[in-house]
Tab-separated table of C-alpha atoms in Angstrom:
chain	number	residue	atom	x	y	z
A	1	UNK	CA	-7.157	25.264	6.016
A	2	UNK	CA	-3.418	23.902	6.302
A	3	UNK	CA	-2.542	20.223	5.665
A	4	UNK	CA	-3.150	17.974	8.517
A	5	UNK	CA	0.439	16.374	7.933
A	6	UNK	CA	2.073	19.623	8.384
A	7	UNK	CA	-0.205	21.209	11.006
A	8	UNK	CA	0.811	21.086	14.625
A	9	UNK	CA	-2.816	21.285	16.378
A	10	UNK	CA	-4.972	19.444	16.367
A	11	UNK	CA	-3.737	16.951	18.828
A	12	UNK	CA	-6.483	14.790	18.125
A	13	UNK	CA	-6.576	12.909	14.949
A	14	UNK	CA	-9.257	15.413	12.687
A	15	UNK	CA	-12.315	13.679	10.608
A	16	UNK	CA	-11.351	12.522	7.817
A	17	UNK	CA	-12.986	11.111	4.284
A	18	UNK	CA	-14.355	7.803	5.165
A	19	UNK	CA	-12.209	6.006	2.821
A	20	UNK	CA	-9.829	4.214	4.713
A	21	UNK	CA	-6.333	4.668	2.145
A	22	UNK	CA	-7.328	8.754	2.344
A	23	UNK	CA	-7.634	8.745	5.965
A	24	UNK	CA	-4.461	7.085	6.810
A	25	UNK	CA	-2.540	9.333	4.539
A	26	UNK	CA	-3.704	12.131	7.096
A	27	UNK	CA	-5.357	14.173	4.137
A	28	UNK	CA	-7.782	16.986	5.791
A	29	UNK	CA	-11.234	16.299	4.722
A	30	UNK	CA	-11.440	19.514	2.632
A	31	UNK	CA	-9.137	18.828	0.575
A	32	UNK	CA	-11.143	15.030	-1.246
A	33	UNK	CA	-14.399	14.743	-2.527
A	34	UNK	CA	-16.903	12.283	-1.610
A	35	UNK	CA	-15.353	8.725	-2.667
A	36	UNK	CA	-17.188	6.639	-5.543
A	37	UNK	CA	-18.912	3.482	-4.426
A	38	UNK	CA	-17.132	0.403	-5.303
A	39	UNK	CA	-17.755	-2.923	-4.382
A	40	UNK	CA	-15.109	-4.500	-2.383
A	41	UNK	CA	-14.851	-8.294	-0.914
A	42	UNK	CA	-12.449	-10.299	0.742
A	43	UNK	CA	-10.400	-11.892	-0.677
A	44	UNK	CA	-9.929	-15.808	-0.378
A	45	UNK	CA	-6.246	-15.505	-0.369
A	46	UNK	CA	-5.961	-14.521	3.114
A	47	UNK	CA	-4.120	-16.138	4.699
A	48	UNK	CA	-2.098	-16.978	1.599
A	49	UNK	CA	-2.179	-20.657	1.407
A	50	UNK	CA	-0.362	-22.264	-1.290
A	51	UNK	CA	-0.772	-26.018	-1.075
A	52	UNK	CA	0.324	-26.981	-4.619
A	53	UNK	CA	0.336	-25.771	-8.017
A	54	UNK	CA	-3.051	-24.381	-8.686
A	55	UNK	CA	-3.262	-22.689	-5.626
A	56	UNK	CA	-0.029	-20.366	-6.803
A	57	UNK	CA	-1.493	-20.506	-10.498
A	58	UNK	CA	-4.702	-19.346	-9.152
A	59	UNK	CA	-2.863	-16.675	-6.927
A	60	UNK	CA	-0.611	-15.609	-9.358
A	61	UNK	CA	-2.892	-14.850	-11.927
A	62	UNK	CA	-5.346	-12.656	-9.053
A	63	UNK	CA	-2.190	-10.728	-8.652
A	64	UNK	CA	-1.387	-10.159	-12.076
A	65	UNK	CA	-5.191	-9.099	-13.464
A	66	UNK	CA	-5.325	-5.204	-13.221
A	67	UNK	CA	-8.382	-4.958	-15.508
A	68	UNK	CA	-10.521	-2.032	-13.523
A	69	UNK	CA	-7.260	0.145	-13.535
A	70	UNK	CA	-6.605	-0.515	-17.516
A	71	UNK	CA	-10.174	0.031	-18.517
A	72	UNK	CA	-9.982	3.447	-16.106
A	73	UNK	CA	-7.032	4.732	-17.450
A	74	UNK	CA	-7.934	3.700	-21.105
A	75	UNK	CA	-10.735	5.738	-20.920
A	76	UNK	CA	-8.701	9.266	-20.229
A	77	UNK	CA	-7.518	11.965	-21.944
A	78	UNK	CA	-4.774	13.389	-19.998
A	79	UNK	CA	-1.083	13.601	-19.609
A	80	UNK	CA	-0.732	10.507	-17.200
A	81	UNK	CA	-2.940	8.202	-18.190
A	82	UNK	CA	-0.624	6.768	-21.342
A	83	UNK	CA	2.221	6.365	-18.687
A	84	UNK	CA	0.145	4.391	-15.912
A	85	UNK	CA	-1.475	2.481	-18.998
A	86	UNK	CA	2.038	1.433	-20.059
A	87	UNK	CA	3.246	0.637	-16.693
A	88	UNK	CA	-0.386	-1.489	-16.697
A	89	UNK	CA	0.679	-2.968	-19.657
A	90	UNK	CA	3.646	-4.402	-18.653
A	91	UNK	CA	2.841	-5.522	-15.243
A	92	UNK	CA	1.297	-9.204	-15.997
A	93	UNK	CA	4.013	-10.462	-17.736
A	94	UNK	CA	6.366	-8.909	-15.206
A	95	UNK	CA	4.600	-10.763	-12.525
A	96	UNK	CA	4.134	-14.218	-14.413
A	97	UNK	CA	7.722	-13.250	-14.392
A	98	UNK	CA	8.570	-12.780	-10.874
A	99	UNK	CA	5.618	-15.315	-9.834
A	100	UNK	CA	6.854	-18.004	-12.428
A	101	UNK	CA	5.387	-21.570	-10.743
A	102	UNK	CA	7.725	-23.706	-8.581
A	103	UNK	CA	8.919	-27.573	-9.295
A	104	UNK	CA	8.273	-28.064	-5.816
A	105	UNK	CA	5.554	-27.342	-3.151
A	106	UNK	CA	5.820	-28.096	0.695
A	107	UNK	CA	5.161	-26.178	3.983
A	108	UNK	CA	7.675	-23.195	2.894
A	109	UNK	CA	5.787	-22.814	-0.225
A	110	UNK	CA	2.984	-19.784	0.886
A	111	UNK	CA	6.458	-17.857	2.072
A	112	UNK	CA	8.271	-18.097	-0.798
A	113	UNK	CA	5.024	-16.967	-2.852
A	114	UNK	CA	3.789	-13.770	-0.398
A	115	UNK	CA	7.675	-12.555	-0.108
A	116	UNK	CA	8.576	-12.507	-4.428
A	117	UNK	CA	4.971	-11.281	-4.540
A	118	UNK	CA	6.067	-8.529	-2.324
A	119	UNK	CA	9.096	-7.578	-4.478
A	120	UNK	CA	5.960	-6.827	-7.263
A	121	UNK	CA	4.240	-4.500	-5.593
A	122	UNK	CA	6.936	-2.756	-4.019
A	123	UNK	CA	9.179	-2.560	-7.114
A	124	UNK	CA	6.069	-2.047	-10.216
A	125	UNK	CA	3.283	-1.437	-8.607
A	126	UNK	CA	3.815	1.489	-5.829
A	127	UNK	CA	4.773	3.325	-8.941
A	128	UNK	CA	0.936	4.216	-9.196
A	129	UNK	CA	0.696	4.163	-5.601
A	130	UNK	CA	2.775	6.680	-4.618
A	131	UNK	CA	0.954	9.078	-8.058
A	132	UNK	CA	-2.131	8.640	-6.544
A	133	UNK	CA	-1.019	9.308	-2.864
A	134	UNK	CA	0.810	12.826	-4.395
A	135	UNK	CA	-2.047	13.829	-6.149
A	136	UNK	CA	-4.492	13.321	-3.341
A	137	UNK	CA	-2.875	15.660	-1.842
A	138	UNK	CA	-3.055	17.780	-3.887
A	139	UNK	CA	0.613	17.635	-5.902
A	140	UNK	CA	-0.731	15.590	-8.829
A	141	UNK	CA	-1.072	17.455	-12.667
A	142	UNK	CA	-4.964	16.077	-12.985
A	143	UNK	CA	-7.877	17.061	-10.188
A	144	UNK	CA	-7.664	15.243	-6.800
A	145	UNK	CA	-10.883	13.518	-8.153
A	146	UNK	CA	-8.657	11.970	-10.762
A	147	UNK	CA	-6.621	10.397	-8.213
A	148	UNK	CA	-9.837	9.815	-5.494
A	149	UNK	CA	-10.515	7.306	-8.958
A	150	UNK	CA	-7.552	5.588	-8.674
A	151	UNK	CA	-7.305	4.847	-5.297
A	152	UNK	CA	-10.614	3.529	-5.144
A	153	UNK	CA	-10.081	0.791	-7.666
A	154	UNK	CA	-6.483	0.416	-5.816
A	155	UNK	CA	-7.841	-0.391	-2.528
A	156	UNK	CA	-9.761	-2.721	-4.295
A	157	UNK	CA	-6.865	-4.840	-5.764
A	158	UNK	CA	-5.447	-4.529	-2.559
A	159	UNK	CA	-7.839	-6.091	-0.874
A	160	UNK	CA	-9.056	-9.174	-3.512
A	161	UNK	CA	-4.971	-9.978	-3.018
A	162	UNK	CA	-5.225	-10.256	0.797
A	163	UNK	CA	-2.873	-7.100	1.027
A	164	UNK	CA	-3.723	-5.136	4.600
A	165	UNK	CA	-2.661	-1.784	5.681
A	166	UNK	CA	-1.468	-1.187	8.719
A	167	UNK	CA	-3.809	1.872	9.172
A	168	UNK	CA	-0.982	3.933	11.197
A	169	UNK	CA	-1.924	8.025	11.491
A	170	UNK	CA	0.265	10.829	11.802
A	171	UNK	CA	0.832	11.451	15.265
A	172	UNK	CA	1.092	8.297	16.453
A	173	UNK	CA	4.505	7.477	17.736
A	174	UNK	CA	7.363	6.426	15.452
A	175	UNK	CA	8.668	3.917	18.000
A	176	UNK	CA	5.934	1.693	17.776
A	177	UNK	CA	5.587	1.354	14.321
A	178	UNK	CA	9.998	1.835	13.455
A	179	UNK	CA	10.299	-2.018	12.524
A	180	UNK	CA	7.953	-1.124	9.935
A	181	UNK	CA	8.704	2.136	8.280
A	182	UNK	CA	11.300	3.809	6.128
A	183	UNK	CA	11.910	6.814	7.562
A	184	UNK	CA	12.629	10.452	6.819
A	185	UNK	CA	13.458	12.570	9.712
A	186	UNK	CA	12.398	16.270	10.006
A	187	UNK	CA	12.884	18.893	13.094
A	188	UNK	CA	10.345	18.690	15.728
A	189	UNK	CA	9.259	22.680	16.108
A	190	UNK	CA	7.745	21.958	19.322
A	191	UNK	CA	8.847	19.602	22.133
A	192	UNK	CA	6.024	17.237	22.482
A	193	UNK	CA	6.467	16.668	18.690
A	194	UNK	CA	9.652	14.398	19.329
A	195	UNK	CA	9.167	11.134	18.133
A	196	UNK	CA	6.360	11.523	16.314
A	197	UNK	CA	5.493	10.458	13.212
A	198	UNK	CA	4.492	13.706	11.068
A	199	UNK	CA	3.407	12.538	7.593
A	200	UNK	CA	2.579	9.151	5.903
A	201	UNK	CA	3.735	8.676	2.373
A	202	UNK	CA	3.149	4.772	1.976
A	203	UNK	CA	1.564	2.702	4.700
A	204	UNK	CA	3.070	-0.304	6.294
A	205	UNK	CA	1.023	-3.263	4.480
A	206	UNK	CA	0.896	-6.759	4.993
A	207	UNK	CA	-0.001	-10.181	3.927
A	208	UNK	CA	-1.053	-12.790	6.249
A	209	UNK	CA	0.139	-16.982	5.388
A	210	UNK	CA	0.542	-19.920	6.565
A	211	UNK	CA	3.944	-20.865	8.491
A	212	UNK	CA	5.785	-24.185	7.946
A	213	UNK	CA	4.176	-25.122	11.332
A	214	UNK	CA	0.822	-24.004	10.254
A	215	UNK	CA	0.569	-21.072	12.181
A	216	UNK	CA	-0.624	-17.207	10.605
A	217	UNK	CA	1.988	-14.824	10.297
A	218	UNK	CA	2.484	-11.613	8.816
A	219	UNK	CA	4.662	-10.940	5.828
A	220	UNK	CA	5.341	-6.459	5.749
A	221	UNK	CA	6.293	-4.313	3.079
A	222	UNK	CA	7.816	-1.339	4.742
A	223	UNK	CA	6.277	2.126	4.493
A	224	UNK	CA	7.460	5.217	4.209
A	225	UNK	CA	7.139	8.243	6.788
A	226	UNK	CA	8.174	11.749	7.968
A	227	UNK	CA	9.400	11.312	12.013
A	228	UNK	CA	9.774	14.741	13.878
A	229	UNK	CA	12.664	14.353	15.951
A	230	UNK	CA	14.415	17.320	18.066
A	231	UNK	CA	17.643	17.954	17.234
A	232	UNK	CA	20.596	16.730	19.110
A	233	UNK	CA	18.630	13.931	20.543
A	234	UNK	CA	19.628	10.173	19.663
């Protein structure tokens, strides 16, 4: 059957794999095997609340811990795992450098932390995530089950550091989410598809944190998607 992301019908979202991450990518149920069961616990860092050095260091150490992914790749003998493993080997040092403990702490420290953390995720961890998304769509070098196993561990990692997905679905109106996506425009084959999301490469994600007034805010990491657009229409 045709990929859900590129087909015109059905208009209603199709049934997909129960894994949230897979469902949000818009991948048809037939293209993914049943996921392995990996326990996911709620992060104690959501919302992020940095009151001092100890809080900062504890969250930084959690962010830099990719042992489950490292163990997975270390046990594989394929063409891609060594590349991922090399990335993970440098991730801890990169994270500790970018999230170096500040000298002063105040009401804005939680924002400072999530701002720096979002940069770490975008510049380093998303390399793994993008390869995983492509693999789940059948565009990788390894079987889909390989990328499913990665996705299970990525989901657990994100939950542990308090990074949440917006869970946007294909065919939603792009205008509702335009502040949180970096879009690529494609021609709309039919008028009713104008301004609808065609395919989601990366979900918008966010951290919750306490601002200077003690209120919970969201710090967003933009997603990537393709959007249907009628030619000659703004």
